[in-house]
mmCIF file of C-alpha atoms in Angstrom:
data_model
loop_
_atom_site.group_PDB
_atom_site.id
_atom_site.type_symbol
_atom_site.label_atom_id
_atom_site.label_comp_id
_atom_site.label_asym_id
_atom_site.label_seq_id
_atom_site.Cartn_x
_atom_site.Cartn_y
_atom_site.Cartn_z
ATOM 1 C CA ASP A 1 0.000 0.000 0.000
ATOM 2 C CA ILE A 2 1.051 3.592 -0.571
ATOM 3 C CA GLN A 3 2.014 5.406 2.614
ATOM 4 C CA MET A 4 1.478 9.166 2.913
ATOM 5 C CA THR A 5 3.731 11.071 5.315
ATOM 6 C CA GLN A 6 2.579 14.554 6.196
ATOM 7 C CA SER A 7 4.612 17.209 8.003
ATOM 8 C CA PRO A 8 4.553 18.982 10.308
ATOM 9 C CA SER A 9 1.899 17.360 12.497
ATOM 10 C CA THR A 10 1.251 20.683 14.237
ATOM 11 C CA LEU A 11 1.971 24.193 13.052
ATOM 12 C CA SER A 12 1.616 27.401 15.053
ATOM 13 C CA ALA A 13 1.124 30.510 12.956
ATOM 14 C CA SER A 14 -0.316 34.013 13.030
ATOM 15 C CA VAL A 15 -2.914 35.666 10.845
ATOM 16 C CA GLY A 16 -1.195 36.866 7.687
ATOM 17 C CA ASP A 17 1.566 34.247 7.790
ATOM 18 C CA ARG A 18 2.503 32.143 4.781
ATOM 19 C CA VAL A 19 2.049 28.491 5.665
ATOM 20 C CA THR A 20 3.386 25.407 3.895
ATOM 21 C CA ILE A 21 2.435 21.785 4.582
ATOM 22 C CA THR A 22 4.290 18.887 2.989
ATOM 23 C CA CYS A 23 3.067 15.438 1.989
ATOM 24 C CA ARG A 24 5.350 12.635 0.785
ATOM 25 C CA ALA A 25 4.207 9.437 -0.892
ATOM 26 C CA SER A 26 6.061 6.145 -0.469
ATOM 27 C CA GLN A 27 5.939 5.660 -4.253
ATOM 28 C CA SER A 28 5.000 7.772 -7.213
ATOM 29 C CA ILE A 29 1.352 8.772 -7.383
ATOM 30 C CA SER A 30 1.715 11.069 -10.403
ATOM 31 C CA SER A 31 -0.598 13.994 -9.573
ATOM 32 C CA TRP A 32 -3.362 11.956 -7.954
ATOM 33 C CA LEU A 33 -3.365 13.899 -4.709
ATOM 34 C CA ALA A 34 -6.045 15.872 -2.905
ATOM 35 C CA TRP A 35 -5.925 18.230 0.063
ATOM 36 C CA TYR A 36 -8.767 18.515 2.583
ATOM 37 C CA GLN A 37 -9.535 20.913 5.399
ATOM 38 C CA GLN A 38 -11.386 19.645 8.453
ATOM 39 C CA LYS A 39 -12.842 21.587 11.367
ATOM 40 C CA PRO A 40 -13.936 19.949 14.652
ATOM 41 C CA GLY A 41 -17.153 17.978 14.351
ATOM 42 C CA LYS A 42 -17.367 18.483 10.590
ATOM 43 C CA ALA A 43 -16.685 16.383 7.514
ATOM 44 C CA PRO A 44 -13.546 17.157 5.520
ATOM 45 C CA LYS A 45 -13.837 19.770 2.789
ATOM 46 C CA LEU A 46 -11.999 19.421 -0.525
ATOM 47 C CA LEU A 47 -9.544 22.244 -1.234
ATOM 48 C CA ILE A 48 -7.233 20.954 -3.969
ATOM 49 C CA TYR A 49 -7.456 18.037 -6.416
ATOM 50 C CA LYS A 50 -4.967 16.625 -8.922
ATOM 51 C CA ALA A 51 -2.223 18.128 -6.774
ATOM 52 C CA SER A 52 -2.687 21.713 -7.943
ATOM 53 C CA SER A 53 -6.277 22.312 -9.105
ATOM 54 C CA LEU A 54 -8.305 24.585 -6.857
ATOM 55 C CA GLU A 55 -11.788 23.356 -5.994
ATOM 56 C CA SER A 56 -14.548 25.751 -6.986
ATOM 57 C CA GLY A 57 -15.344 28.247 -4.249
ATOM 58 C CA VAL A 58 -12.070 27.773 -2.380
ATOM 59 C CA PRO A 59 -10.174 31.035 -1.782
ATOM 60 C CA SER A 60 -7.200 31.645 -4.042
ATOM 61 C CA ARG A 61 -4.857 31.966 -1.052
ATOM 62 C CA PHE A 62 -4.807 28.153 -1.087
ATOM 63 C CA SER A 63 -2.524 26.510 -3.630
ATOM 64 C CA GLY A 64 -1.050 23.076 -4.207
ATOM 65 C CA SER A 65 2.026 21.894 -6.038
ATOM 66 C CA GLY A 66 4.109 18.817 -6.680
ATOM 67 C CA SER A 67 4.025 15.518 -8.520
ATOM 68 C CA GLY A 68 5.454 12.046 -8.114
ATOM 69 C CA THR A 69 6.195 11.721 -4.417
ATOM 70 C CA GLU A 70 6.530 15.280 -3.078
ATOM 71 C CA PHE A 71 3.601 17.644 -2.623
ATOM 72 C CA THR A 72 2.908 20.896 -0.820
ATOM 73 C CA LEU A 73 -0.139 22.856 0.266
ATOM 74 C CA THR A 74 0.476 26.579 0.704
ATOM 75 C CA ILE A 75 -1.734 29.171 2.331
ATOM 76 C CA SER A 76 -0.369 32.504 1.158
ATOM 77 C CA SER A 77 -1.829 34.648 3.925
ATOM 78 C CA LEU A 78 -3.401 32.772 6.827
ATOM 79 C CA GLN A 79 -6.899 33.945 7.759
ATOM 80 C CA PRO A 80 -8.843 33.319 11.002
ATOM 81 C CA ASP A 81 -11.112 30.827 9.212
ATOM 82 C CA ASP A 82 -8.081 28.748 8.167
ATOM 83 C CA PHE A 83 -7.250 27.427 11.622
ATOM 84 C CA ALA A 84 -8.138 23.777 11.139
ATOM 85 C CA THR A 85 -6.598 20.383 10.410
ATOM 86 C CA TYR A 86 -5.403 19.585 6.890
ATOM 87 C CA TYR A 87 -5.064 16.157 5.279
ATOM 88 C CA CYS A 88 -3.541 14.960 2.049
ATOM 89 C CA GLN A 89 -5.042 11.936 0.271
ATOM 90 C CA GLN A 90 -3.663 9.852 -2.562
ATOM 91 C CA TYR A 91 -6.036 8.295 -5.081
ATOM 92 C CA ASN A 92 -3.537 6.717 -7.447
ATOM 93 C CA SER A 93 -4.455 3.294 -6.071
ATOM 94 C CA TYR A 94 -7.741 1.582 -5.292
ATOM 95 C CA PHE A 95 -6.359 1.428 -1.741
ATOM 96 C CA LEU A 96 -6.810 5.054 -0.815
ATOM 97 C CA THR A 97 -4.614 6.513 1.904
ATOM 98 C CA PHE A 98 -4.495 9.727 3.889
ATOM 99 C CA GLY A 99 -1.664 11.598 5.498
ATOM 100 C CA GLY A 100 -1.646 11.831 9.280
ATOM 101 C CA GLY A 101 -2.885 15.411 9.288
ATOM 102 C CA THR A 102 -1.488 18.861 10.109
ATOM 103 C CA LYS A 103 -3.197 20.931 12.769
ATOM 104 C CA VAL A 104 -2.777 24.660 12.145
ATOM 105 C CA GLU A 105 -3.020 26.482 15.450
ATOM 106 C CA ILE A 106 -3.070 30.130 16.444
ATOM 107 C CA LYS A 107 0.345 31.348 17.582
ATOM 108 C CA GLU B 1 -26.648 19.110 -5.155
ATOM 109 C CA VAL B 2 -24.768 15.993 -4.086
ATOM 110 C CA GLN B 3 -26.002 14.669 -0.748
ATOM 111 C CA LEU B 4 -24.757 11.680 1.226
ATOM 112 C CA VAL B 5 -26.598 10.826 4.430
ATOM 113 C CA GLU B 6 -25.319 8.079 6.719
ATOM 114 C CA SER B 7 -27.345 6.197 9.284
ATOM 115 C CA GLY B 8 -27.128 3.094 11.433
ATOM 116 C CA GLY B 9 -24.448 4.046 13.910
ATOM 117 C CA GLY B 10 -24.743 3.434 17.625
ATOM 118 C CA LEU B 11 -23.390 1.604 20.644
ATOM 119 C CA VAL B 12 -22.505 -2.069 20.184
ATOM 120 C CA GLN B 13 -20.679 -4.582 22.346
ATOM 121 C CA PRO B 14 -17.331 -6.059 21.323
ATOM 122 C CA GLY B 15 -17.911 -8.979 18.985
ATOM 123 C CA GLY B 16 -21.228 -7.553 17.847
ATOM 124 C CA SER B 17 -22.461 -6.451 14.432
ATOM 125 C CA LEU B 18 -23.809 -3.278 12.903
ATOM 126 C CA ARG B 19 -24.936 -2.263 9.422
ATOM 127 C CA LEU B 20 -24.366 1.271 8.215
ATOM 128 C CA SER B 21 -26.331 2.798 5.363
ATOM 129 C CA CYS B 22 -25.689 5.789 3.146
ATOM 130 C CA ALA B 23 -28.484 7.376 1.125
ATOM 131 C CA ALA B 24 -27.196 9.198 -1.945
ATOM 132 C CA SER B 25 -28.958 11.877 -3.953
ATOM 133 C CA GLY B 26 -28.212 14.654 -6.414
ATOM 134 C CA PHE B 27 -26.151 12.532 -8.807
ATOM 135 C CA THR B 28 -26.303 9.304 -10.818
ATOM 136 C CA PHE B 29 -25.299 6.921 -8.049
ATOM 137 C CA SER B 30 -24.699 3.958 -10.345
ATOM 138 C CA SER B 31 -21.976 5.866 -12.222
ATOM 139 C CA TYR B 32 -19.533 6.272 -9.348
ATOM 140 C CA TRP B 33 -17.190 4.303 -7.138
ATOM 141 C CA MET B 34 -18.197 4.800 -3.508
ATOM 142 C CA SER B 35 -16.153 4.627 -0.319
ATOM 143 C CA TRP B 36 -16.325 4.441 3.463
ATOM 144 C CA VAL B 37 -13.810 6.409 5.532
ATOM 145 C CA ARG B 38 -13.574 6.460 9.318
ATOM 146 C CA GLN B 39 -12.111 8.695 11.975
ATOM 147 C CA ALA B 40 -11.465 7.490 15.503
ATOM 148 C CA PRO B 41 -11.971 10.070 18.266
ATOM 149 C CA GLY B 42 -9.162 12.639 18.130
ATOM 150 C CA LYS B 43 -7.399 10.770 15.320
ATOM 151 C CA GLY B 44 -6.870 11.135 11.596
ATOM 152 C CA LEU B 45 -8.800 9.874 8.612
ATOM 153 C CA GLU B 46 -8.621 6.202 7.592
ATOM 154 C CA TRP B 47 -10.023 4.823 4.364
ATOM 155 C CA VAL B 48 -12.014 1.638 5.088
ATOM 156 C CA ALA B 49 -13.391 0.269 1.824
ATOM 157 C CA ASN B 50 -14.569 1.132 -1.664
ATOM 158 C CA ILE B 51 -16.781 -0.462 -4.274
ATOM 159 C CA LYS B 52 -17.027 -0.212 -8.033
ATOM 160 C CA GLN B 53 -20.105 1.120 -9.815
ATOM 161 C CA ASP B 54 -21.630 -2.334 -10.415
ATOM 162 C CA GLY B 55 -20.322 -3.887 -7.191
ATOM 163 C CA SER B 56 -17.967 -6.223 -9.058
ATOM 164 C CA GLU B 57 -14.808 -4.905 -7.360
ATOM 165 C CA LYS B 58 -14.355 -4.204 -3.676
ATOM 166 C CA TYR B 59 -11.249 -3.201 -1.724
ATOM 167 C CA TYR B 60 -10.640 -3.047 2.018
ATOM 168 C CA VAL B 61 -8.017 -1.772 4.430
ATOM 169 C CA ASP B 62 -6.213 -4.740 6.011
ATOM 170 C CA SER B 63 -7.584 -4.082 9.507
ATOM 171 C CA VAL B 64 -11.191 -4.810 8.453
ATOM 172 C CA LYS B 65 -10.710 -7.571 5.865
ATOM 173 C CA GLY B 66 -12.847 -10.591 6.662
ATOM 174 C CA ARG B 67 -14.952 -8.613 9.151
ATOM 175 C CA PHE B 68 -16.502 -5.781 7.114
ATOM 176 C CA THR B 69 -18.410 -6.025 3.829
ATOM 177 C CA ILE B 70 -19.181 -3.090 1.562
ATOM 178 C CA SER B 71 -22.174 -3.355 -0.760
ATOM 179 C CA ARG B 72 -24.530 -1.180 -2.747
ATOM 180 C CA ASP B 73 -28.049 -1.139 -4.171
ATOM 181 C CA ASN B 74 -28.096 1.070 -7.242
ATOM 182 C CA ALA B 75 -31.885 0.816 -7.514
ATOM 183 C CA LYS B 76 -32.166 2.369 -4.061
ATOM 184 C CA ASN B 77 -29.210 4.780 -4.456
ATOM 185 C CA SER B 78 -27.750 3.314 -1.304
ATOM 186 C CA LEU B 79 -24.375 2.223 0.004
ATOM 187 C CA TYR B 80 -23.904 -0.143 2.928
ATOM 188 C CA LEU B 81 -21.221 -1.319 5.320
ATOM 189 C CA GLN B 82 -21.867 -4.553 7.208
ATOM 190 C CA MET B 83 -19.562 -4.649 10.217
ATOM 191 C CA ASN B 84 -19.104 -7.932 12.089
ATOM 192 C CA SER B 85 -16.828 -9.021 14.939
ATOM 193 C CA LEU B 86 -16.521 -5.419 16.043
ATOM 194 C CA ARG B 87 -13.608 -4.370 18.235
ATOM 195 C CA ALA B 88 -12.974 -1.391 20.481
ATOM 196 C CA GLU B 89 -10.550 -0.037 17.871
ATOM 197 C CA ASP B 90 -13.415 0.178 15.346
ATOM 198 C CA THR B 91 -14.923 3.010 17.402
ATOM 199 C CA ALA B 92 -15.075 5.977 15.043
ATOM 200 C CA VAL B 93 -17.200 8.324 12.992
ATOM 201 C CA TYR B 94 -17.879 6.554 9.699
ATOM 202 C CA TYR B 95 -18.225 8.700 6.595
ATOM 203 C CA CYS B 96 -19.736 7.729 3.270
ATOM 204 C CA ALA B 97 -17.780 9.406 0.461
ATOM 205 C CA ARG B 98 -17.647 9.778 -3.279
ATOM 206 C CA PHE B 99 -14.190 10.370 -4.705
ATOM 207 C CA SER B 100 -13.294 10.958 -8.329
ATOM 208 C CA SER B 101 -10.353 12.477 -10.163
ATOM 209 C CA SER B 102 -11.645 15.984 -9.499
ATOM 210 C CA GLN B 103 -14.207 15.703 -6.720
ATOM 211 C CA GLY B 104 -14.538 14.675 -3.116
ATOM 212 C CA TYR B 105 -17.947 14.557 -1.450
ATOM 213 C CA TRP B 106 -18.557 13.398 2.112
ATOM 214 C CA GLY B 107 -21.572 12.735 4.250
ATOM 215 C CA GLN B 108 -21.903 14.143 7.756
ATOM 216 C CA GLY B 109 -20.841 10.862 9.356
ATOM 217 C CA THR B 110 -22.364 8.401 11.801
ATOM 218 C CA LEU B 111 -20.756 7.457 15.121
ATOM 219 C CA VAL B 112 -20.047 3.837 15.941
ATOM 220 C CA THR B 113 -19.033 3.085 19.519
ATOM 221 C CA VAL B 114 -17.814 -0.401 20.428
ATOM 222 C CA SER B 115 -17.867 -0.832 24.173
ATOM 223 C CA SER B 116 -19.173 -3.134 26.870
#
Protein backbone atom coordinates (compact mmCIF):
# COMPACT_ATOMS: atom_id res chain seq x y z
CA ASP A 1 0.00 0.00 0.00
CA ILE A 2 1.05 3.59 -0.57
CA GLN A 3 2.01 5.41 2.61
CA MET A 4 1.48 9.17 2.91
CA THR A 5 3.73 11.07 5.31
CA GLN A 6 2.58 14.55 6.20
CA SER A 7 4.61 17.21 8.00
CA PRO A 8 4.55 18.98 10.31
CA SER A 9 1.90 17.36 12.50
CA THR A 10 1.25 20.68 14.24
CA LEU A 11 1.97 24.19 13.05
CA SER A 12 1.62 27.40 15.05
CA ALA A 13 1.12 30.51 12.96
CA SER A 14 -0.32 34.01 13.03
CA VAL A 15 -2.91 35.67 10.84
CA GLY A 16 -1.19 36.87 7.69
CA ASP A 17 1.57 34.25 7.79
CA ARG A 18 2.50 32.14 4.78
CA VAL A 19 2.05 28.49 5.67
CA THR A 20 3.39 25.41 3.90
CA ILE A 21 2.44 21.79 4.58
CA THR A 22 4.29 18.89 2.99
CA CYS A 23 3.07 15.44 1.99
CA ARG A 24 5.35 12.64 0.78
CA ALA A 25 4.21 9.44 -0.89
CA SER A 26 6.06 6.15 -0.47
CA GLN A 27 5.94 5.66 -4.25
CA SER A 28 5.00 7.77 -7.21
CA ILE A 29 1.35 8.77 -7.38
CA SER A 30 1.71 11.07 -10.40
CA SER A 31 -0.60 13.99 -9.57
CA TRP A 32 -3.36 11.96 -7.95
CA LEU A 33 -3.36 13.90 -4.71
CA ALA A 34 -6.04 15.87 -2.90
CA TRP A 35 -5.92 18.23 0.06
CA TYR A 36 -8.77 18.51 2.58
CA GLN A 37 -9.54 20.91 5.40
CA GLN A 38 -11.39 19.65 8.45
CA LYS A 39 -12.84 21.59 11.37
CA PRO A 40 -13.94 19.95 14.65
CA GLY A 41 -17.15 17.98 14.35
CA LYS A 42 -17.37 18.48 10.59
CA ALA A 43 -16.68 16.38 7.51
CA PRO A 44 -13.55 17.16 5.52
CA LYS A 45 -13.84 19.77 2.79
CA LEU A 46 -12.00 19.42 -0.52
CA LEU A 47 -9.54 22.24 -1.23
CA ILE A 48 -7.23 20.95 -3.97
CA TYR A 49 -7.46 18.04 -6.42
CA LYS A 50 -4.97 16.62 -8.92
CA ALA A 51 -2.22 18.13 -6.77
CA SER A 52 -2.69 21.71 -7.94
CA SER A 53 -6.28 22.31 -9.10
CA LEU A 54 -8.30 24.58 -6.86
CA GLU A 55 -11.79 23.36 -5.99
CA SER A 56 -14.55 25.75 -6.99
CA GLY A 57 -15.34 28.25 -4.25
CA VAL A 58 -12.07 27.77 -2.38
CA PRO A 59 -10.17 31.04 -1.78
CA SER A 60 -7.20 31.64 -4.04
CA ARG A 61 -4.86 31.97 -1.05
CA PHE A 62 -4.81 28.15 -1.09
CA SER A 63 -2.52 26.51 -3.63
CA GLY A 64 -1.05 23.08 -4.21
CA SER A 65 2.03 21.89 -6.04
CA GLY A 66 4.11 18.82 -6.68
CA SER A 67 4.03 15.52 -8.52
CA GLY A 68 5.45 12.05 -8.11
CA THR A 69 6.19 11.72 -4.42
CA GLU A 70 6.53 15.28 -3.08
CA PHE A 71 3.60 17.64 -2.62
CA THR A 72 2.91 20.90 -0.82
CA LEU A 73 -0.14 22.86 0.27
CA THR A 74 0.48 26.58 0.70
CA ILE A 75 -1.73 29.17 2.33
CA SER A 76 -0.37 32.50 1.16
CA SER A 77 -1.83 34.65 3.92
CA LEU A 78 -3.40 32.77 6.83
CA GLN A 79 -6.90 33.94 7.76
CA PRO A 80 -8.84 33.32 11.00
CA ASP A 81 -11.11 30.83 9.21
CA ASP A 82 -8.08 28.75 8.17
CA PHE A 83 -7.25 27.43 11.62
CA ALA A 84 -8.14 23.78 11.14
CA THR A 85 -6.60 20.38 10.41
CA TYR A 86 -5.40 19.58 6.89
CA TYR A 87 -5.06 16.16 5.28
CA CYS A 88 -3.54 14.96 2.05
CA GLN A 89 -5.04 11.94 0.27
CA GLN A 90 -3.66 9.85 -2.56
CA TYR A 91 -6.04 8.29 -5.08
CA ASN A 92 -3.54 6.72 -7.45
CA SER A 93 -4.46 3.29 -6.07
CA TYR A 94 -7.74 1.58 -5.29
CA PHE A 95 -6.36 1.43 -1.74
CA LEU A 96 -6.81 5.05 -0.82
CA THR A 97 -4.61 6.51 1.90
CA PHE A 98 -4.49 9.73 3.89
CA GLY A 99 -1.66 11.60 5.50
CA GLY A 100 -1.65 11.83 9.28
CA GLY A 101 -2.89 15.41 9.29
CA THR A 102 -1.49 18.86 10.11
CA LYS A 103 -3.20 20.93 12.77
CA VAL A 104 -2.78 24.66 12.15
CA GLU A 105 -3.02 26.48 15.45
CA ILE A 106 -3.07 30.13 16.44
CA LYS A 107 0.35 31.35 17.58
CA GLU B 1 -26.65 19.11 -5.15
CA VAL B 2 -24.77 15.99 -4.09
CA GLN B 3 -26.00 14.67 -0.75
CA LEU B 4 -24.76 11.68 1.23
CA VAL B 5 -26.60 10.83 4.43
CA GLU B 6 -25.32 8.08 6.72
CA SER B 7 -27.34 6.20 9.28
CA GLY B 8 -27.13 3.09 11.43
CA GLY B 9 -24.45 4.05 13.91
CA GLY B 10 -24.74 3.43 17.62
CA LEU B 11 -23.39 1.60 20.64
CA VAL B 12 -22.50 -2.07 20.18
CA GLN B 13 -20.68 -4.58 22.35
CA PRO B 14 -17.33 -6.06 21.32
CA GLY B 15 -17.91 -8.98 18.99
CA GLY B 16 -21.23 -7.55 17.85
CA SER B 17 -22.46 -6.45 14.43
CA LEU B 18 -23.81 -3.28 12.90
CA ARG B 19 -24.94 -2.26 9.42
CA LEU B 20 -24.37 1.27 8.21
CA SER B 21 -26.33 2.80 5.36
CA CYS B 22 -25.69 5.79 3.15
CA ALA B 23 -28.48 7.38 1.12
CA ALA B 24 -27.20 9.20 -1.94
CA SER B 25 -28.96 11.88 -3.95
CA GLY B 26 -28.21 14.65 -6.41
CA PHE B 27 -26.15 12.53 -8.81
CA THR B 28 -26.30 9.30 -10.82
CA PHE B 29 -25.30 6.92 -8.05
CA SER B 30 -24.70 3.96 -10.34
CA SER B 31 -21.98 5.87 -12.22
CA TYR B 32 -19.53 6.27 -9.35
CA TRP B 33 -17.19 4.30 -7.14
CA MET B 34 -18.20 4.80 -3.51
CA SER B 35 -16.15 4.63 -0.32
CA TRP B 36 -16.33 4.44 3.46
CA VAL B 37 -13.81 6.41 5.53
CA ARG B 38 -13.57 6.46 9.32
CA GLN B 39 -12.11 8.70 11.98
CA ALA B 40 -11.46 7.49 15.50
CA PRO B 41 -11.97 10.07 18.27
CA GLY B 42 -9.16 12.64 18.13
CA LYS B 43 -7.40 10.77 15.32
CA GLY B 44 -6.87 11.13 11.60
CA LEU B 45 -8.80 9.87 8.61
CA GLU B 46 -8.62 6.20 7.59
CA TRP B 47 -10.02 4.82 4.36
CA VAL B 48 -12.01 1.64 5.09
CA ALA B 49 -13.39 0.27 1.82
CA ASN B 50 -14.57 1.13 -1.66
CA ILE B 51 -16.78 -0.46 -4.27
CA LYS B 52 -17.03 -0.21 -8.03
CA GLN B 53 -20.11 1.12 -9.82
CA ASP B 54 -21.63 -2.33 -10.42
CA GLY B 55 -20.32 -3.89 -7.19
CA SER B 56 -17.97 -6.22 -9.06
CA GLU B 57 -14.81 -4.91 -7.36
CA LYS B 58 -14.36 -4.20 -3.68
CA TYR B 59 -11.25 -3.20 -1.72
CA TYR B 60 -10.64 -3.05 2.02
CA VAL B 61 -8.02 -1.77 4.43
CA ASP B 62 -6.21 -4.74 6.01
CA SER B 63 -7.58 -4.08 9.51
CA VAL B 64 -11.19 -4.81 8.45
CA LYS B 65 -10.71 -7.57 5.87
CA GLY B 66 -12.85 -10.59 6.66
CA ARG B 67 -14.95 -8.61 9.15
CA PHE B 68 -16.50 -5.78 7.11
CA THR B 69 -18.41 -6.02 3.83
CA ILE B 70 -19.18 -3.09 1.56
CA SER B 71 -22.17 -3.36 -0.76
CA ARG B 72 -24.53 -1.18 -2.75
CA ASP B 73 -28.05 -1.14 -4.17
CA ASN B 74 -28.10 1.07 -7.24
CA ALA B 75 -31.88 0.82 -7.51
CA LYS B 76 -32.17 2.37 -4.06
CA ASN B 77 -29.21 4.78 -4.46
CA SER B 78 -27.75 3.31 -1.30
CA LEU B 79 -24.37 2.22 0.00
CA TYR B 80 -23.90 -0.14 2.93
CA LEU B 81 -21.22 -1.32 5.32
CA GLN B 82 -21.87 -4.55 7.21
CA MET B 83 -19.56 -4.65 10.22
CA ASN B 84 -19.10 -7.93 12.09
CA SER B 85 -16.83 -9.02 14.94
CA LEU B 86 -16.52 -5.42 16.04
CA ARG B 87 -13.61 -4.37 18.24
CA ALA B 88 -12.97 -1.39 20.48
CA GLU B 89 -10.55 -0.04 17.87
CA ASP B 90 -13.41 0.18 15.35
CA THR B 91 -14.92 3.01 17.40
CA ALA B 92 -15.08 5.98 15.04
CA VAL B 93 -17.20 8.32 12.99
CA TYR B 94 -17.88 6.55 9.70
CA TYR B 95 -18.22 8.70 6.60
CA CYS B 96 -19.74 7.73 3.27
CA ALA B 97 -17.78 9.41 0.46
CA ARG B 98 -17.65 9.78 -3.28
CA PHE B 99 -14.19 10.37 -4.70
CA SER B 100 -13.29 10.96 -8.33
CA SER B 101 -10.35 12.48 -10.16
CA SER B 102 -11.65 15.98 -9.50
CA GLN B 103 -14.21 15.70 -6.72
CA GLY B 104 -14.54 14.67 -3.12
CA TYR B 105 -17.95 14.56 -1.45
CA TRP B 106 -18.56 13.40 2.11
CA GLY B 107 -21.57 12.74 4.25
CA GLN B 108 -21.90 14.14 7.76
CA GLY B 109 -20.84 10.86 9.36
CA THR B 110 -22.36 8.40 11.80
CA LEU B 111 -20.76 7.46 15.12
CA VAL B 112 -20.05 3.84 15.94
CA THR B 113 -19.03 3.08 19.52
CA VAL B 114 -17.81 -0.40 20.43
CA SER B 115 -17.87 -0.83 24.17
CA SER B 116 -19.17 -3.13 26.87
